[in-house]
XYZ file of N, CA and C in Angstrom:
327
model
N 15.163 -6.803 -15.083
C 14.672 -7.453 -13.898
C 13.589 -8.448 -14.309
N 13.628 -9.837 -13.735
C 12.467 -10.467 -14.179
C 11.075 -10.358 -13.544
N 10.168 -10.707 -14.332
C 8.919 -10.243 -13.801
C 8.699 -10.783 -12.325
N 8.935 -12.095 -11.613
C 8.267 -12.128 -10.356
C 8.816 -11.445 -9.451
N 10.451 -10.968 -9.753
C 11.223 -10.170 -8.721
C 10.567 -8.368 -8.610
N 9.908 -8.137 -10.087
C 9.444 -6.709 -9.959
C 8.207 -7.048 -9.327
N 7.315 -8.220 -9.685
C 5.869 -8.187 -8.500
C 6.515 -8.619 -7.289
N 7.070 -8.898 -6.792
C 7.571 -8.972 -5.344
C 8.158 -7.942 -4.686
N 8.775 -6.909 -5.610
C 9.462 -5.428 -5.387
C 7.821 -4.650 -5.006
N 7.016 -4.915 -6.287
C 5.755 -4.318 -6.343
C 4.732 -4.368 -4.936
N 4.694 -5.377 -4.312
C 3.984 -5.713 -3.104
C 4.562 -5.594 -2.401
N 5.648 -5.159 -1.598
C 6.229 -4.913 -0.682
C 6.372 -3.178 -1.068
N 6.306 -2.515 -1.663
C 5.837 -0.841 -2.737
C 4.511 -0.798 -1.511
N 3.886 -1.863 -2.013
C 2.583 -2.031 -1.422
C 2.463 -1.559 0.231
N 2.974 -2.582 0.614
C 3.162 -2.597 2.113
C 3.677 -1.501 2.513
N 4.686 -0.609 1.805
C 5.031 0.252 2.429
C 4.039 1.436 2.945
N 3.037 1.472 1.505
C 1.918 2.448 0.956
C 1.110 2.296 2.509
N 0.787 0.461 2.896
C 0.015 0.790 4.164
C 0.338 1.266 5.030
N 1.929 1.002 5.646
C 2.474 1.656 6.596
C 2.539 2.890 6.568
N 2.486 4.047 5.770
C 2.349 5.734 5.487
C 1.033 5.660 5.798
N 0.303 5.094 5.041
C -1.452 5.353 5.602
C -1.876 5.202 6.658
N -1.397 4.043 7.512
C -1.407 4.007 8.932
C -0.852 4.877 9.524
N -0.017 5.301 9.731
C 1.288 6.139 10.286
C 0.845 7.461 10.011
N 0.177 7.748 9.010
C -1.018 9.371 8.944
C -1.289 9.273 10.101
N -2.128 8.419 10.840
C -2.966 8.374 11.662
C -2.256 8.757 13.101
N -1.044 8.194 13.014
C -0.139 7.836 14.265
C 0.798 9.737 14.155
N 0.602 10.214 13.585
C 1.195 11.284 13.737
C 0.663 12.738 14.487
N -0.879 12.465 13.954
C -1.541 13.611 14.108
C -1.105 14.794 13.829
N -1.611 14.715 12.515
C -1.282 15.954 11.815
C 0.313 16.253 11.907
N 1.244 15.459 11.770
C 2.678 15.859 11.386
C 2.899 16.436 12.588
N 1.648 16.611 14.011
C 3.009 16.849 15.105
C 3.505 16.013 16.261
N 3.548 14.814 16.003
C 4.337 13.874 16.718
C 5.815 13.771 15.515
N 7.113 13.716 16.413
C 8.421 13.733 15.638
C 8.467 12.573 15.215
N 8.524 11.426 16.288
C 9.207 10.099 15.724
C 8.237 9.213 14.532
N 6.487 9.407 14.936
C 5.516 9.067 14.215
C 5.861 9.931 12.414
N 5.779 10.779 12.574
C 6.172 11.548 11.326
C 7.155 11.188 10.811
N 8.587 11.432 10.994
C 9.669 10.731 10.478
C 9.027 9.213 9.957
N 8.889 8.582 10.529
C 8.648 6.852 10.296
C 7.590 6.677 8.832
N 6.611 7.888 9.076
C 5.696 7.511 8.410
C 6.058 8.628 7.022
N 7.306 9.502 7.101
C 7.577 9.795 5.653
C 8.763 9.105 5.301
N 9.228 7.666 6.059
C 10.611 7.115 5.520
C 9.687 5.983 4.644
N 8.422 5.611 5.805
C 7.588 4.639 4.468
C 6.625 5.408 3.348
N 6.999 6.744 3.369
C 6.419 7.542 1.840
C 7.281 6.790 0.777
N 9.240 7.469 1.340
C 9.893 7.479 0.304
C 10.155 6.046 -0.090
N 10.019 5.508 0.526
C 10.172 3.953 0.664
C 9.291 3.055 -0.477
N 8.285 3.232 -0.621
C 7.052 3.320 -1.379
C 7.067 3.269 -2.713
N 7.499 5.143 -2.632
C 7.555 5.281 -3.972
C 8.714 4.915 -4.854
N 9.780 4.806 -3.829
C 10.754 4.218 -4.780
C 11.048 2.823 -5.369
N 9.991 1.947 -4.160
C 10.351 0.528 -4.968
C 9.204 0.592 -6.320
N 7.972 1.800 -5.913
C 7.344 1.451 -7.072
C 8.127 1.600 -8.483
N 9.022 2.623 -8.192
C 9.666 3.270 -9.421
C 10.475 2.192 -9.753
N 10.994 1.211 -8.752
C 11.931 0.003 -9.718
C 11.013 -0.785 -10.098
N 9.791 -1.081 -9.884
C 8.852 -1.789 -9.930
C 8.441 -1.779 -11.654
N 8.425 -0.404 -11.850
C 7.988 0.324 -12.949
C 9.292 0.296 -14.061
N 10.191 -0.390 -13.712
C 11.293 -0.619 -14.782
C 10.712 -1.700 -15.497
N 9.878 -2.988 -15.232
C 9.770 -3.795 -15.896
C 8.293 -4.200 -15.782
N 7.306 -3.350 -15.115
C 5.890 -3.676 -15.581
C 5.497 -2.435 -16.462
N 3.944 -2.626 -16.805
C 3.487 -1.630 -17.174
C 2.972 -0.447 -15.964
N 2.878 0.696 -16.458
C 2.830 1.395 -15.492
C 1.316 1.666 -15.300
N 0.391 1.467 -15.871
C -0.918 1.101 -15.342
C -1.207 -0.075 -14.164
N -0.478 -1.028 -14.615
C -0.731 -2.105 -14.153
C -0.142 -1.778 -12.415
N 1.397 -1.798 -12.542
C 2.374 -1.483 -11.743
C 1.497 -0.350 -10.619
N 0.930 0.836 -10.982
C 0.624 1.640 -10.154
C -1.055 1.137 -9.688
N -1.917 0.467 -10.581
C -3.134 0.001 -9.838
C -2.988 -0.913 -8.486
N -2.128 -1.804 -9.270
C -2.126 -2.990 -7.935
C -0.942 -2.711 -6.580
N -0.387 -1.211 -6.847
C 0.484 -0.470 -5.846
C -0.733 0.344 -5.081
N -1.928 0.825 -5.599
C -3.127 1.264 -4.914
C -3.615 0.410 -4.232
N -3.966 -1.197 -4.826
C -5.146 -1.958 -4.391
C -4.144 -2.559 -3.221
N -2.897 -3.042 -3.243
C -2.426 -3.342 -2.489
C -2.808 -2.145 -0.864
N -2.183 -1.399 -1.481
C -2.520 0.149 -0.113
C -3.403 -0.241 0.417
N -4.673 -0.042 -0.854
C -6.372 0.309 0.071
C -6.589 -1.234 0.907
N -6.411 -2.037 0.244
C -6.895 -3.400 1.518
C -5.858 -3.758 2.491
N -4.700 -3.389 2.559
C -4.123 -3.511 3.723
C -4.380 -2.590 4.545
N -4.877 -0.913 4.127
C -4.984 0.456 5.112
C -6.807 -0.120 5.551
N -7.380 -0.820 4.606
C -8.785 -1.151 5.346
C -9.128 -1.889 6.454
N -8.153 -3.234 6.185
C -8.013 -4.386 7.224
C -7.293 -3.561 8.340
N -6.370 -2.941 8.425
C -5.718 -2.513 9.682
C -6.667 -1.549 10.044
N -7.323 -0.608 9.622
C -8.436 0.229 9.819
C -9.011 -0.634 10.579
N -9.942 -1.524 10.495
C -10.574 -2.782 11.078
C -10.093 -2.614 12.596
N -8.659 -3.633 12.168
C -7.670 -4.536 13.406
C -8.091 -3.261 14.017
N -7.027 -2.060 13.996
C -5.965 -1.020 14.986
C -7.311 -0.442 15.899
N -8.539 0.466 14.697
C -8.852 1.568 14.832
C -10.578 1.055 14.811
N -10.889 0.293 15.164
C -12.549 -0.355 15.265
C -13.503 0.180 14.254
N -12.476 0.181 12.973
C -13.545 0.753 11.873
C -14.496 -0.557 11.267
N -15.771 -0.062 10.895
C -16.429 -0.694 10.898
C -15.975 -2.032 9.781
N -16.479 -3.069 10.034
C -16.013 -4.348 8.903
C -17.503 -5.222 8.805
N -18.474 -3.971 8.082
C -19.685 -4.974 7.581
C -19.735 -5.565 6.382
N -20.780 -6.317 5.755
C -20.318 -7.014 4.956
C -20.223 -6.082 3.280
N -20.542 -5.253 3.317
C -20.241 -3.850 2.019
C -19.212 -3.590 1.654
N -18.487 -3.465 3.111
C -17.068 -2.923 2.902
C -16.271 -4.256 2.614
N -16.559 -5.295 3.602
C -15.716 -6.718 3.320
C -15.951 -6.989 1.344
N -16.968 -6.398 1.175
C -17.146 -6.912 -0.346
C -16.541 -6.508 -1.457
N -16.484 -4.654 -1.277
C -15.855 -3.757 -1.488
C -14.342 -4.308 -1.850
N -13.916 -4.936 -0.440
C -12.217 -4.935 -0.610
C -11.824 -6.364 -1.281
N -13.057 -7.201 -1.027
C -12.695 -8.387 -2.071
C -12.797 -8.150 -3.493
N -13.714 -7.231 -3.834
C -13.317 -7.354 -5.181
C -12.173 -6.010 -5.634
N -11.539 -5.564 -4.706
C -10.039 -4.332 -4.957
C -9.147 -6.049 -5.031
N -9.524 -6.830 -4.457
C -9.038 -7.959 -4.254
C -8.583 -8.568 -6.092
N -9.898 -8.990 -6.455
C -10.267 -9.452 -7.788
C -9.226 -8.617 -8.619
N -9.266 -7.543 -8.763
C -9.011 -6.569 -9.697
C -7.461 -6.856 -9.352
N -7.190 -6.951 -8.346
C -5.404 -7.024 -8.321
C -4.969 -8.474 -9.137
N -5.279 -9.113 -8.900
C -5.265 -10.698 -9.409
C -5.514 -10.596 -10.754
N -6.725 -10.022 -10.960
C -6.933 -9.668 -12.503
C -5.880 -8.866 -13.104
N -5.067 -7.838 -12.481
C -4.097 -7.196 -12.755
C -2.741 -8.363 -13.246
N -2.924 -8.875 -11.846
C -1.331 -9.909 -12.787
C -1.810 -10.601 -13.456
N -2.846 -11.486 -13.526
C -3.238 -12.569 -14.479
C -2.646 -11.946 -16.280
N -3.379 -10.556 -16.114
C -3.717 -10.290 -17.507
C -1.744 -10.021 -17.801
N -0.936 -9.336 -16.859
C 0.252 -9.132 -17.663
C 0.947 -10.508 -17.538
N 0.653 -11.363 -17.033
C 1.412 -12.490 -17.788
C 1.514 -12.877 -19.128
C-alpha cells in the first residue's frame, strides 16, 4: 500500500476513534441499544483500519497519530456537543497533540 493511501486509511482510523469516544457518552454506560451498537461498530471500525494502516507505517508512528488524531477531535467535540470548557491551556494543550502529529508524518517521510 502506498504511504499517502495508509495516512489517509490512518485518519479516518482516527475519526472513527472520535466517534467511539463520543458515542461513550451517548450510551450511558452501555444501556442505551442503538447508542451502544453504533458506538462499538466505530470501536471495530477503528481498530481495523488502524491494523491496515499498520501494514505500511511504523507502528509507533501509526498508533501515536491514531491517538492524537482521537484526543483532538474527542476534545473539540467535547467543546462543540458537551460545553466543556475551551480555555486557553487546553486550546494549547491540543495544539501542540497538534504539533506532534505533523511531527509524526514529517519525520516518516
Amino acid at each position: 500500500m502506498k504511504g499517502g493511501i495508509a495516512w489517509a486509511i490512518l485518519v479516518i482510523a482516527g475519526l472513527f476513534e472520535v466517534a467511539w469516544a463520543i458515542g461513550l457518552k451517548y450510551t450511558e454506560g452501555f444501556t442505551r441499544v442503538w447508542p451502544s451498537i453504533g458506538t462499538a461498530a466505530a470501536m471495530i471500525a477503528s481498530v481495523w483500519l488502524l491494523g491496515i494502516a499498520m501494514k505500511s507505517l511504523p507502528v509507533g508512528t501509526a498508533y501515536s497519530v491514531w491517538v492524537g488524531v482521537g484526543a483532538v477531535g474527542t476534545v473539540v467535540l467535547g467543546i462543540a456537543l458537551f460545553d466543556e470548557p475551551a480555555n486557553a491551556a487546553r486550546l494549547a494543550s491540543v495544539a501542540l497533540i497538534v504539533c506532534g502529529i505533523v511531527g509524526l508524518k514529517l519525520a516518516s517521510a
